[in-house]
PDB file of C-alpha atoms in Angstrom:
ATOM      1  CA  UNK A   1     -21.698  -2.455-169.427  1.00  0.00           C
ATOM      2  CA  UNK A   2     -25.097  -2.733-170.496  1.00  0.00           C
ATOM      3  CA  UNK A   3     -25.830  -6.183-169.721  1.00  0.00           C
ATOM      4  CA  UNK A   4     -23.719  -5.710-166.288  1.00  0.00           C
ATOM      5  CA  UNK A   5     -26.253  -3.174-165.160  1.00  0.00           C
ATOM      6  CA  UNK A   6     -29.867  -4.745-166.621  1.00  0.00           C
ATOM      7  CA  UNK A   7     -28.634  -7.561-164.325  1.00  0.00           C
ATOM      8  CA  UNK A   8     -27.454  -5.465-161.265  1.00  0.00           C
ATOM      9  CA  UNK A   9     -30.854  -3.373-161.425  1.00  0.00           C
ATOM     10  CA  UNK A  10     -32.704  -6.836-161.854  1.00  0.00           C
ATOM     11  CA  UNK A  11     -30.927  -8.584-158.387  1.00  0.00           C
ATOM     12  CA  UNK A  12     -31.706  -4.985-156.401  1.00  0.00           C
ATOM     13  CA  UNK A  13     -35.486  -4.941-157.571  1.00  0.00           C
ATOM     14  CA  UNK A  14     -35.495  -9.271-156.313  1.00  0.00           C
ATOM     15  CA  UNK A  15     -33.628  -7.740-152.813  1.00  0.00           C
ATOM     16  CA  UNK A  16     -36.021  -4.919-152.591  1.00  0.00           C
ATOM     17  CA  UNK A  17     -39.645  -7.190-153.241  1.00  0.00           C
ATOM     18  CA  UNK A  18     -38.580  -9.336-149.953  1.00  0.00           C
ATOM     19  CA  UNK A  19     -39.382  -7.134-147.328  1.00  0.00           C
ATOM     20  CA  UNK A  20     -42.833  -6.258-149.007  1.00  0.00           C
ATOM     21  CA  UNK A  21     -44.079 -10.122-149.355  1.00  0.00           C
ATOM     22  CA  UNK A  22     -42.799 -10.254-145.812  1.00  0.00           C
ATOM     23  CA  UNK A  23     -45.035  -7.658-144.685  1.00  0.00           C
ATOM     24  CA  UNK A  24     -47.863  -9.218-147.242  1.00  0.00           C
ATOM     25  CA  UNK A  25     -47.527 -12.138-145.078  1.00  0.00           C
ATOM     26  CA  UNK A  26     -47.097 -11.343-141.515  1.00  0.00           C
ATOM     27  CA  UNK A  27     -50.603  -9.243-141.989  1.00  0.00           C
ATOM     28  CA  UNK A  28     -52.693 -11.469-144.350  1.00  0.00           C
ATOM     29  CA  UNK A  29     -51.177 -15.118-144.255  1.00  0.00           C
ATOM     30  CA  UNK A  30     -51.428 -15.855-140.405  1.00  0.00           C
ATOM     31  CA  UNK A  31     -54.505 -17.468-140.503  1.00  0.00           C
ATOM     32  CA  UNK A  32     -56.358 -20.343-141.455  1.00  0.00           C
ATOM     33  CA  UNK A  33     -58.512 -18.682-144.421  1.00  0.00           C
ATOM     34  CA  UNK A  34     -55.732 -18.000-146.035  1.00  0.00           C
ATOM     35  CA  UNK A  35     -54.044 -21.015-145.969  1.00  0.00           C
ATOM     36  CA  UNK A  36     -53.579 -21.112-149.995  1.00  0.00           C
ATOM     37  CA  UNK A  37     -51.834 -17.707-150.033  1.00  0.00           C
ATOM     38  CA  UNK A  38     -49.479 -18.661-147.902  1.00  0.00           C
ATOM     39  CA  UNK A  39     -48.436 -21.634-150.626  1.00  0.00           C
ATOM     40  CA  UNK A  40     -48.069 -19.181-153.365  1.00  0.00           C
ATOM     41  CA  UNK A  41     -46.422 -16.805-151.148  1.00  0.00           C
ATOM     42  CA  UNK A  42     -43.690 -19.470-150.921  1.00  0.00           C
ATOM     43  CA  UNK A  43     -43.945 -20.184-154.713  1.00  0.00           C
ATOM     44  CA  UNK A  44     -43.039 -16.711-155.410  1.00  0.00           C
ATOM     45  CA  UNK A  45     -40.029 -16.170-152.937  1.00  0.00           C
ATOM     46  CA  UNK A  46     -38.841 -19.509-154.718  1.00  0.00           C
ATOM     47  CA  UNK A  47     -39.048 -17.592-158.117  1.00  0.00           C
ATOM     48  CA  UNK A  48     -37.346 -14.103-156.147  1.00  0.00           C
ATOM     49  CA  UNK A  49     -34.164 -16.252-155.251  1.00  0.00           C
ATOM     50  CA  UNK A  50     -33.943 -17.505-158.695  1.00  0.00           C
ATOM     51  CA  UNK A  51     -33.938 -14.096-160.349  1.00  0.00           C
ATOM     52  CA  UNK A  52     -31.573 -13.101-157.492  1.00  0.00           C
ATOM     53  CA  UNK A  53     -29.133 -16.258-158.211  1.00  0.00           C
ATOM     54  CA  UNK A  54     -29.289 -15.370-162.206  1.00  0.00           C
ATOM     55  CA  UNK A  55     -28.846 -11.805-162.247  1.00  0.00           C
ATOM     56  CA  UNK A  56     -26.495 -11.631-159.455  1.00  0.00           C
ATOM     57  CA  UNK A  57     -24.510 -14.771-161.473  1.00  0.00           C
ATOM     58  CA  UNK A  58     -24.569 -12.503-165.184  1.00  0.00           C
ATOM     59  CA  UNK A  59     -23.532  -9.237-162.823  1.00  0.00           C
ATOM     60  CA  UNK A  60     -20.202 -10.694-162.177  1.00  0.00           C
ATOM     61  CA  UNK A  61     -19.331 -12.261-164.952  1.00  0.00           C
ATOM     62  CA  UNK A  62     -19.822  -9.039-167.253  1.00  0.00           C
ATOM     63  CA  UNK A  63     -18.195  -6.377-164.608  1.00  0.00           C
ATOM     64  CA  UNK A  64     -15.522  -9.120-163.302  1.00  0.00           C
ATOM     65  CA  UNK A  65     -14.419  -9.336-167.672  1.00  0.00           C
ATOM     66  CA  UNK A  66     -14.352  -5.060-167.748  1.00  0.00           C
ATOM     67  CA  UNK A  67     -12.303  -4.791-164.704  1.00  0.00           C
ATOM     68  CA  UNK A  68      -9.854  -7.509-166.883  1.00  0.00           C
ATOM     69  CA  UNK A  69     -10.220  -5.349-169.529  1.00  0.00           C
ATOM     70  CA  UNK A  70      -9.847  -2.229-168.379  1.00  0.00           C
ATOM     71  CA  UNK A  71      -6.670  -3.271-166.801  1.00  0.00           C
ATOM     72  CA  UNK A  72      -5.428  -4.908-169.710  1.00  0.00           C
ATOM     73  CA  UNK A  73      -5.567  -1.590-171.747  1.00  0.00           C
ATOM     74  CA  UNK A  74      -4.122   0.222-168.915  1.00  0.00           C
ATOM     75  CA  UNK A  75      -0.820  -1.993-168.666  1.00  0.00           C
ATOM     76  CA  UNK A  76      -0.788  -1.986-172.919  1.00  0.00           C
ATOM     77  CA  UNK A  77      -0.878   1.883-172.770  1.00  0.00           C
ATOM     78  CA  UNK A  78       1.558   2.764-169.758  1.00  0.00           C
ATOM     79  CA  UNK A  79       4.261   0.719-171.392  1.00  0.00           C
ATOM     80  CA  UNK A  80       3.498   1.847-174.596  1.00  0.00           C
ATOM     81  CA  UNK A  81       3.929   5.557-172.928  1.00  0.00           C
ATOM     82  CA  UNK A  82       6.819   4.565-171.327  1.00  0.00           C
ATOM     83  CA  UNK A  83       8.627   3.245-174.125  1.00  0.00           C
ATOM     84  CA  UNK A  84       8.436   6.437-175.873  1.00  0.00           C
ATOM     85  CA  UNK A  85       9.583   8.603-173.010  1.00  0.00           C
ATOM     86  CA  UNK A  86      13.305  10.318-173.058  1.00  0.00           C
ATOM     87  CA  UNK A  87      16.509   9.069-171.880  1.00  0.00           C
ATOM     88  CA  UNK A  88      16.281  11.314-169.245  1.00  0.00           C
ATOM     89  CA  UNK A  89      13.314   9.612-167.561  1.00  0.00           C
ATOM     90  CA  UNK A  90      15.621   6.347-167.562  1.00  0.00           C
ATOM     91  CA  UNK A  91      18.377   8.022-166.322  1.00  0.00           C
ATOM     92  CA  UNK A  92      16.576   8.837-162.922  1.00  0.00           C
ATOM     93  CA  UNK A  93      13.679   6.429-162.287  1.00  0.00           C
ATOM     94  CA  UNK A  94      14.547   2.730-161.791  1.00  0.00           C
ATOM     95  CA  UNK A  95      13.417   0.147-163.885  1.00  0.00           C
ATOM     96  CA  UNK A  96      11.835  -1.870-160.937  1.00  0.00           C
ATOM     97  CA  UNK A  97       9.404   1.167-160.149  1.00  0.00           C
ATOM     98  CA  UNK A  98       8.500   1.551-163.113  1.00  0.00           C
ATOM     99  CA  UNK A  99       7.511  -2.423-162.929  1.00  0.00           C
ATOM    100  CA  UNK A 100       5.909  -2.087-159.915  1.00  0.00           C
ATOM    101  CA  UNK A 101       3.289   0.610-161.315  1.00  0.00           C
ATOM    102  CA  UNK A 102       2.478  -2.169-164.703  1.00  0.00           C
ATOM    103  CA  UNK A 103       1.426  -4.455-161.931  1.00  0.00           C
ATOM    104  CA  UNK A 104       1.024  -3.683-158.341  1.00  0.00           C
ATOM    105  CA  UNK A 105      -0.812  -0.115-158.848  1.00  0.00           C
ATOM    106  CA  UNK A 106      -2.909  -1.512-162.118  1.00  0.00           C
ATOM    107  CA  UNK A 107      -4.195  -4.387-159.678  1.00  0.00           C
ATOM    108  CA  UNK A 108      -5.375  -2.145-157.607  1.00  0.00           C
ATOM    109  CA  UNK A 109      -7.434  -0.360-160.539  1.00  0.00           C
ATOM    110  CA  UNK A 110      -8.713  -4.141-161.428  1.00  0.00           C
ATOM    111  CA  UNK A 111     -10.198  -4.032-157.406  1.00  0.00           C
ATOM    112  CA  UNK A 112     -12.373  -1.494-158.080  1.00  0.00           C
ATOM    113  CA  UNK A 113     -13.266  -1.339-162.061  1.00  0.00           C
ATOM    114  CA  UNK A 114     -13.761  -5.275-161.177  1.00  0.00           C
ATOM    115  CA  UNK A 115     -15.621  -5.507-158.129  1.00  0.00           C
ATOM    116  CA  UNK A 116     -15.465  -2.637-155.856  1.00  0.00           C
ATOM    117  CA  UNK A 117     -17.646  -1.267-158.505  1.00  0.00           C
ATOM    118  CA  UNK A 118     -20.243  -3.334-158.886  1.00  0.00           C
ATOM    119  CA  UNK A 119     -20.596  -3.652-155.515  1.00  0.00           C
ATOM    120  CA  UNK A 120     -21.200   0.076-154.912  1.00  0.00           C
ATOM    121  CA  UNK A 121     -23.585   0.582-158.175  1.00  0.00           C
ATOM    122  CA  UNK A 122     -25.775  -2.486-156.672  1.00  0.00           C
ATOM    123  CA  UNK A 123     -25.709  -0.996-152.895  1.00  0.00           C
ATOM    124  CA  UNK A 124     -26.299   2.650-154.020  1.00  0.00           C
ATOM    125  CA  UNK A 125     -29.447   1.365-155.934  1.00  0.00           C
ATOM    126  CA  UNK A 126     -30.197  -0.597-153.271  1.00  0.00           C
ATOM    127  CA  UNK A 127     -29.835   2.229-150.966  1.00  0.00           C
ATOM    128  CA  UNK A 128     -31.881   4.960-153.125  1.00  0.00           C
ATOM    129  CA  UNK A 129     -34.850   2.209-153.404  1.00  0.00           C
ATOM    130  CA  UNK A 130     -34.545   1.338-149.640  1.00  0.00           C
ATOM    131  CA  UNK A 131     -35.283   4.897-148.881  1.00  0.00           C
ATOM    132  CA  UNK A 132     -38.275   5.041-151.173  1.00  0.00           C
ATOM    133  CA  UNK A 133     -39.474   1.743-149.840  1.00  0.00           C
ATOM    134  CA  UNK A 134     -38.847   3.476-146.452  1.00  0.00           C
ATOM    135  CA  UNK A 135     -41.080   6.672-147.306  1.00  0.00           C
ATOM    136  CA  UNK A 136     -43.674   5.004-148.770  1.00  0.00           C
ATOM    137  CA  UNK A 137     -43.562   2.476-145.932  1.00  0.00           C
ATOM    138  CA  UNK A 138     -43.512   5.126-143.268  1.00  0.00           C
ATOM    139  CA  UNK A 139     -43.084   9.184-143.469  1.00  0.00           C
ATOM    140  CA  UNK A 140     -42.522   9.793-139.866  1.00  0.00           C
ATOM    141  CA  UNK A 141     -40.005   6.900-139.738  1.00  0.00           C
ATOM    142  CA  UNK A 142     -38.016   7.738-142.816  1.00  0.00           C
ATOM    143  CA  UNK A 143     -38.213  11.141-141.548  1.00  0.00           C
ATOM    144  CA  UNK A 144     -35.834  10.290-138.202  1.00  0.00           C
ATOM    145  CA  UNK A 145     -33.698   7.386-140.951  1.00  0.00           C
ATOM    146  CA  UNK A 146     -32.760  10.522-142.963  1.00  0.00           C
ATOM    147  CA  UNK A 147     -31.439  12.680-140.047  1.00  0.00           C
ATOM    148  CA  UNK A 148     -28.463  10.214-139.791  1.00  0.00           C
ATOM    149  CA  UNK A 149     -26.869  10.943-143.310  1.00  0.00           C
ATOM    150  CA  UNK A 150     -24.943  14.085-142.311  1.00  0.00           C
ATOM    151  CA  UNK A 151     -23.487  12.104-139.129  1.00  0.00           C
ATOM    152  CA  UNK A 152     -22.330   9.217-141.669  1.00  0.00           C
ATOM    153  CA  UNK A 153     -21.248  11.830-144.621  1.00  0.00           C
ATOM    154  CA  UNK A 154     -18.641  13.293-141.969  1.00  0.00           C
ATOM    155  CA  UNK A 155     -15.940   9.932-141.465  1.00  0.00           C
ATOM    156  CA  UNK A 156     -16.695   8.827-144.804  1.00  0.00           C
ATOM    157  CA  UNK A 157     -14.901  12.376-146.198  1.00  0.00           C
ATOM    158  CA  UNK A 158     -12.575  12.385-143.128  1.00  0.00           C
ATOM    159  CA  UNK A 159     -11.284   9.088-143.424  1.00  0.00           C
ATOM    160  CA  UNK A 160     -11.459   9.284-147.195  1.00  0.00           C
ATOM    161  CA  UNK A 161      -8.873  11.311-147.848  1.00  0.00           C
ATOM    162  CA  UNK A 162      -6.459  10.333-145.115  1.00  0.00           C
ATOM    163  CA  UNK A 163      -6.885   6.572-147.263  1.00  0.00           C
ATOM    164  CA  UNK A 164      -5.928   8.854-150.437  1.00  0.00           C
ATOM    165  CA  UNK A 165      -2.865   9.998-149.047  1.00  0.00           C
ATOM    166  CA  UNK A 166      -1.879   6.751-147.282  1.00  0.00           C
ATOM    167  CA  UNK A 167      -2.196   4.347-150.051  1.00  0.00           C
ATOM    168  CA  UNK A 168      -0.372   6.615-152.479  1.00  0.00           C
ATOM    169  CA  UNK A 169       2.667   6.815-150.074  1.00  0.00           C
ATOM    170  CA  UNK A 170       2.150   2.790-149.558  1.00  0.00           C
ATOM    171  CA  UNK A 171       2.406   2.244-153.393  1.00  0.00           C
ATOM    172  CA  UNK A 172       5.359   4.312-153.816  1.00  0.00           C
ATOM    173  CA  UNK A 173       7.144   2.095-150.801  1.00  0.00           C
ATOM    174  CA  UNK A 174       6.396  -0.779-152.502  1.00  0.00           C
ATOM    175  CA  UNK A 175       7.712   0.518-156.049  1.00  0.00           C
ATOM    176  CA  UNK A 176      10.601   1.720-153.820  1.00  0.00           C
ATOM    177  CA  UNK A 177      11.387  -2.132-152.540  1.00  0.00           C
ATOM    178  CA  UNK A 178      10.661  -3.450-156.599  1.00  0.00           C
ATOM    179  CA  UNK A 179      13.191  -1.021-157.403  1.00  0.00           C
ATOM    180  CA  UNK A 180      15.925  -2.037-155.239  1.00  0.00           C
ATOM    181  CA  UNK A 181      15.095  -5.795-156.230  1.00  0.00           C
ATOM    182  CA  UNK A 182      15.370  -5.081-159.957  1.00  0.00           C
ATOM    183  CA  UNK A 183      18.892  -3.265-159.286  1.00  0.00           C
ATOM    184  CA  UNK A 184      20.611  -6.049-157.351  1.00  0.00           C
ATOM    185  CA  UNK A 185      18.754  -9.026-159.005  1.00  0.00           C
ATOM    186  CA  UNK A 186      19.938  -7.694-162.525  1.00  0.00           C
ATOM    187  CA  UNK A 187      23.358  -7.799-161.253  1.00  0.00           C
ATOM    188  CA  UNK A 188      23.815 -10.385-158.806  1.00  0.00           C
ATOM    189  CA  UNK A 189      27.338 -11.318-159.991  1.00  0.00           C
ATOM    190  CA  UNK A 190      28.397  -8.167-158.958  1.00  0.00           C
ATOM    191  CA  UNK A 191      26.807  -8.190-155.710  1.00  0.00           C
ATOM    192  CA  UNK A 192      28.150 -11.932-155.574  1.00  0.00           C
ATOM    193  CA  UNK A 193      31.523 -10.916-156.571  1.00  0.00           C
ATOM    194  CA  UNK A 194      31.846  -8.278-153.231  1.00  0.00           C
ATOM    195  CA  UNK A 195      29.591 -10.524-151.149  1.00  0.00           C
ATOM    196  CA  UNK A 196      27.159  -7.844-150.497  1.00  0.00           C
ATOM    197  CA  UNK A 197      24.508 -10.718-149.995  1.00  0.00           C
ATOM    198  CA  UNK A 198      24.002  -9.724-146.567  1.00  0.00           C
ATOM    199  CA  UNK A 199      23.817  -6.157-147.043  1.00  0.00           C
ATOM    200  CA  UNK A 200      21.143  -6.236-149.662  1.00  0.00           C
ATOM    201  CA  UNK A 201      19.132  -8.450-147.743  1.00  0.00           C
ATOM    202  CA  UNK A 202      19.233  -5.886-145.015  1.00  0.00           C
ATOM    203  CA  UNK A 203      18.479  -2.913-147.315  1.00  0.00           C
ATOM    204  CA  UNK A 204      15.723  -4.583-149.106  1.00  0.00           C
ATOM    205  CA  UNK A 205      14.128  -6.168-145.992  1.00  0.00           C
ATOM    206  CA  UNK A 206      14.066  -2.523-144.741  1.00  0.00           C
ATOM    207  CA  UNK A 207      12.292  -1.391-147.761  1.00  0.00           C
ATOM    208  CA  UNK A 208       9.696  -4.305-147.138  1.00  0.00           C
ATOM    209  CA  UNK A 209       8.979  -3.026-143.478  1.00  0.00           C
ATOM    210  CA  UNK A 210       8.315   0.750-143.781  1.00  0.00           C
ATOM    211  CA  UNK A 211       6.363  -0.575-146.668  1.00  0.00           C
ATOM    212  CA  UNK A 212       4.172  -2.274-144.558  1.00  0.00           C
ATOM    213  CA  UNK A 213       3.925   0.109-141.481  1.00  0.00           C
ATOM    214  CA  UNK A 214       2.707   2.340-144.440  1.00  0.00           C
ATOM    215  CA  UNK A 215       0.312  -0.055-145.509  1.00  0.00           C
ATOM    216  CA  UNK A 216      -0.930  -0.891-141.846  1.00  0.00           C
ATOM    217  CA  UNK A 217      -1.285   2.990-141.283  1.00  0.00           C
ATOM    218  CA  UNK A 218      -3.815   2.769-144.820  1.00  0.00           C
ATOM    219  CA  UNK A 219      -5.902  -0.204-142.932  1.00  0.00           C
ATOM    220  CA  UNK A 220      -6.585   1.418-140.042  1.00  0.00           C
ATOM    221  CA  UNK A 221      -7.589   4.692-141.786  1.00  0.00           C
ATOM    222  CA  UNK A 222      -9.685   2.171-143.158  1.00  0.00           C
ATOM    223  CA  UNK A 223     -11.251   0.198-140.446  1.00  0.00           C
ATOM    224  CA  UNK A 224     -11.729   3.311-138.342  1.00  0.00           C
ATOM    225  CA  UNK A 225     -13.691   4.633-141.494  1.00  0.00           C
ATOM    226  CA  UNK A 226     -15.733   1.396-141.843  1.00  0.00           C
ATOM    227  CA  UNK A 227     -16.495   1.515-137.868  1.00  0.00           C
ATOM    228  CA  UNK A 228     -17.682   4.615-137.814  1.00  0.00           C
ATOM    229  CA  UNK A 229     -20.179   4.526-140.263  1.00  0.00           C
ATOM    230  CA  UNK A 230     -21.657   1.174-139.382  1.00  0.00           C
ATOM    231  CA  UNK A 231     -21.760   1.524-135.441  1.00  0.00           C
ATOM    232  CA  UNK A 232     -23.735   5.027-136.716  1.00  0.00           C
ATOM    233  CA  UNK A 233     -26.201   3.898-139.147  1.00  0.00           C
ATOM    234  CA  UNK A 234     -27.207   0.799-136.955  1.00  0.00           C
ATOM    235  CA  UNK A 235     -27.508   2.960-133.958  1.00  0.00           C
ATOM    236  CA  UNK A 236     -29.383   5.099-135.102  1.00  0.00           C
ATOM    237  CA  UNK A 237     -31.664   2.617-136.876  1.00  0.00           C
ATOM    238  CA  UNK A 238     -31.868   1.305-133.296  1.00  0.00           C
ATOM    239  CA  UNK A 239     -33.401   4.289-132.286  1.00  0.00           C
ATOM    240  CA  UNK A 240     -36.195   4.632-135.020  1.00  0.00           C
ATOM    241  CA  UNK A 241     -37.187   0.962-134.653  1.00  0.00           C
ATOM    242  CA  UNK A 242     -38.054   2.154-131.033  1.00  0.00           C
ATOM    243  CA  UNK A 243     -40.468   4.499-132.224  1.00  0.00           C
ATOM    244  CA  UNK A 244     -41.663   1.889-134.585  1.00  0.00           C
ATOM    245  CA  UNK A 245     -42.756  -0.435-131.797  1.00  0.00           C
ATOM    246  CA  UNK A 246     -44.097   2.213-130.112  1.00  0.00           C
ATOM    247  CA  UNK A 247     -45.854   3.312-132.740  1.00  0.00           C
ATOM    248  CA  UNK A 248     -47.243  -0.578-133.385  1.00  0.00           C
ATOM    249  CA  UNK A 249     -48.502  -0.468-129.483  1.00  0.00           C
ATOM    250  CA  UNK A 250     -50.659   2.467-129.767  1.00  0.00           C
ATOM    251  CA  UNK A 251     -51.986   1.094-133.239  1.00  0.00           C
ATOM    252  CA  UNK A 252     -50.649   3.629-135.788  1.00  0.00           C
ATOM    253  CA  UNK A 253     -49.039   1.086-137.369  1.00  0.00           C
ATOM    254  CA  UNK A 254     -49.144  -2.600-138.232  1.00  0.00           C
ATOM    255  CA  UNK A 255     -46.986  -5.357-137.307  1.00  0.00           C
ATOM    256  CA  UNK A 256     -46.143  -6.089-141.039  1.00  0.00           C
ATOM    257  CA  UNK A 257     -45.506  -2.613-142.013  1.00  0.00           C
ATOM    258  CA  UNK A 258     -43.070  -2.272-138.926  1.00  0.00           C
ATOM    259  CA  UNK A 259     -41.767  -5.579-140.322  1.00  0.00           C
ATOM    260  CA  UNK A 260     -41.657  -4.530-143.480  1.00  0.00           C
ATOM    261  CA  UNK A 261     -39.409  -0.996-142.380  1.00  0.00           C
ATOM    262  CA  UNK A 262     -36.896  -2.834-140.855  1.00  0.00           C
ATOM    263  CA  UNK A 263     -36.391  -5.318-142.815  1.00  0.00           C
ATOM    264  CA  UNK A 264     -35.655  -2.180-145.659  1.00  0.00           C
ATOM    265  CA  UNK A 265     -34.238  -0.434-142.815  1.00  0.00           C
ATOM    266  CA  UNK A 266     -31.729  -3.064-142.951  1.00  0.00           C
ATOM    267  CA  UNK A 267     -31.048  -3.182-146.351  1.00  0.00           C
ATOM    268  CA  UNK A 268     -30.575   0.602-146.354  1.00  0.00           C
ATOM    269  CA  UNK A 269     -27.362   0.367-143.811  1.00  0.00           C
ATOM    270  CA  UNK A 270     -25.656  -2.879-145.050  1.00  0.00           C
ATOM    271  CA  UNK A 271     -25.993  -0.624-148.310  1.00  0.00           C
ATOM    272  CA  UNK A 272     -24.719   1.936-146.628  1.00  0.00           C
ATOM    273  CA  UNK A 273     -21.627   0.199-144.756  1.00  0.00           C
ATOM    274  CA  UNK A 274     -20.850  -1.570-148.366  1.00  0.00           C
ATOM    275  CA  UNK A 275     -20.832   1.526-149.616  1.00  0.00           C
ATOM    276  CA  UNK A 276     -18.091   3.136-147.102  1.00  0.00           C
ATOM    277  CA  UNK A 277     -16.060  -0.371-147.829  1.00  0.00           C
ATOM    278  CA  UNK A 278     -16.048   0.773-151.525  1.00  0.00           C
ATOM    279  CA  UNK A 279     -15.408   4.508-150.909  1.00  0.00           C
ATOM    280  CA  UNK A 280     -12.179   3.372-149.382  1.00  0.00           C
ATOM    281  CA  UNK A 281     -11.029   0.887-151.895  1.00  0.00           C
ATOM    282  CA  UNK A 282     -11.761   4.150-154.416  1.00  0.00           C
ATOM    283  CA  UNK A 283      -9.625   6.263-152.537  1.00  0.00           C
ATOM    284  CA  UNK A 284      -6.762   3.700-152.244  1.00  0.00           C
ATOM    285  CA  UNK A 285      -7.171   3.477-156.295  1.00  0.00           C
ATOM    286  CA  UNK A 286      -6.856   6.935-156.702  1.00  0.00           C
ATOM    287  CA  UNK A 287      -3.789   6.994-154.681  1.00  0.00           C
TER     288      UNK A 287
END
């Protein structure tokens, strides 16, 4: 965990230095005089994308091995649970559902402890150090930037928990359809025997289809979520980088530092539309 986030604060600090050599050189390297900074200026983006390429390498190797090893100790402690349960419990849940939540449910855990994860701790930093890059960049700017987090906050809660609810009912559809497998594969001279082949097929392919009208009711919850917040934060983004250029006409601001805020400005809602993709992938887990 420690090395995992060194190395995920190390490739946000190499994302958030671009936009401030940008600005460095859109105001100082355009000219002749300077020729010789604009050499080094490429030297050191050079030596940004390495630090990137390393750190974001090292990120996913050590949070891709804890999402494998969280999951592993999951699986080894539900089925040591459920080995010690009573005869009761086996009596009335089927052995196929109780399959189906060792693998399908756990690899939904692995999503997020594995990569939803580390995707949302590198966005959120990015994010917070966007918005200080922002202020520091420009006040009046950040100012208008900031007015758009309650209109964002609102789907991402609204569409959150309609996920919750819709990937919990989708995972018990599919341990449904595991179940009925496990019954009729574990006795398929039986079913052989009073040619039910037919029938099964029919009951289990029914299974398979509401699960998936479940499961397509969970994506859209999902892509309406995701469209919501991105069509909001790049509108309104839209909007500020119209005062910006105004702002650069009448000469209250410079061409690099209006450079400079949108190219953070940027950074800020990808951050912010990863973030949303995460939040969902969280609420599906938690289903």
């Amino acid at each position: 965990v420690a090395f995992a986030i060194v190395a995920l604060l190390a490739a946000a600090i190499a994302m958030l230095i671009l936009p401030t050599a940008v600005r460095s050189m859109i105001d100082h390297g355009f000219s002749r005089d300077n020729a010789a900074f604009i050499d080094s200026y490429f030297l050191a983006l050079i030596g940004v994308a390495g630090l990137l390429a390393v750190a974001s390498a090292v990120r996913f190797f050590y949070v891709t091995w804890i999402g494998e090893r969280v999951v592993a100790d999951i699986r080894r402690t539900v089925y040591g649970h459920v080995l010690g349960l009573s005869p009761q419990f086996f009596e009335t849940t089927r052995t196929g559902e109780v399959l189906s939540r060792l693998t399908t449910d756990t690899t939904l855990i692995q999503t997020v402890v594995g990569s939803s994860l580390s995707m949302a701790m590198r966005n959120l930093v990015m994010l917070v150090g966007g918005i200080v890059a922002l202020m520091l960049t420009s006040l009046q700017l950040s100012a208008l930037t900031l007015l758009l987090v309650p209109a964002v906050v609102v789907p991402l809660i609204f569409f959150g928990r309609r996920v919750r609810g819709l990937s919990r009912a989708s995972q018990d559809r599919i341990a449904d359809a595991s179940a009925y497998a496990a019954e009729t594969l574990n006795a398929v001279p039986i079913v052989q025997s009073f040619v039910h082949e037919d029938a099964d097929r029919a009951r289990f392919g029914a299974a398979v289809e509401t699960s998936f009208q479940t499961a397509r009711s969970r994506i859209a919850a999902r892509a309406g979520m995701t469209a919501s917040v991105i069509f909001l934060v790049f509108a309104g983004i839209v909007g500020v980088l119209w005062v910006g250029a105004r702002l650069v006409l009448s000469g209250d601001m410079t061409p690099g530092e209006l450079s400079q805020f949108v190219l953070y400005a940027v950074l800020v809602a990808s951050s912010v539309g990863a973030v949303s993709e995460v939040w969902g992938d969280v609420q599906a887990a938690a289903g």
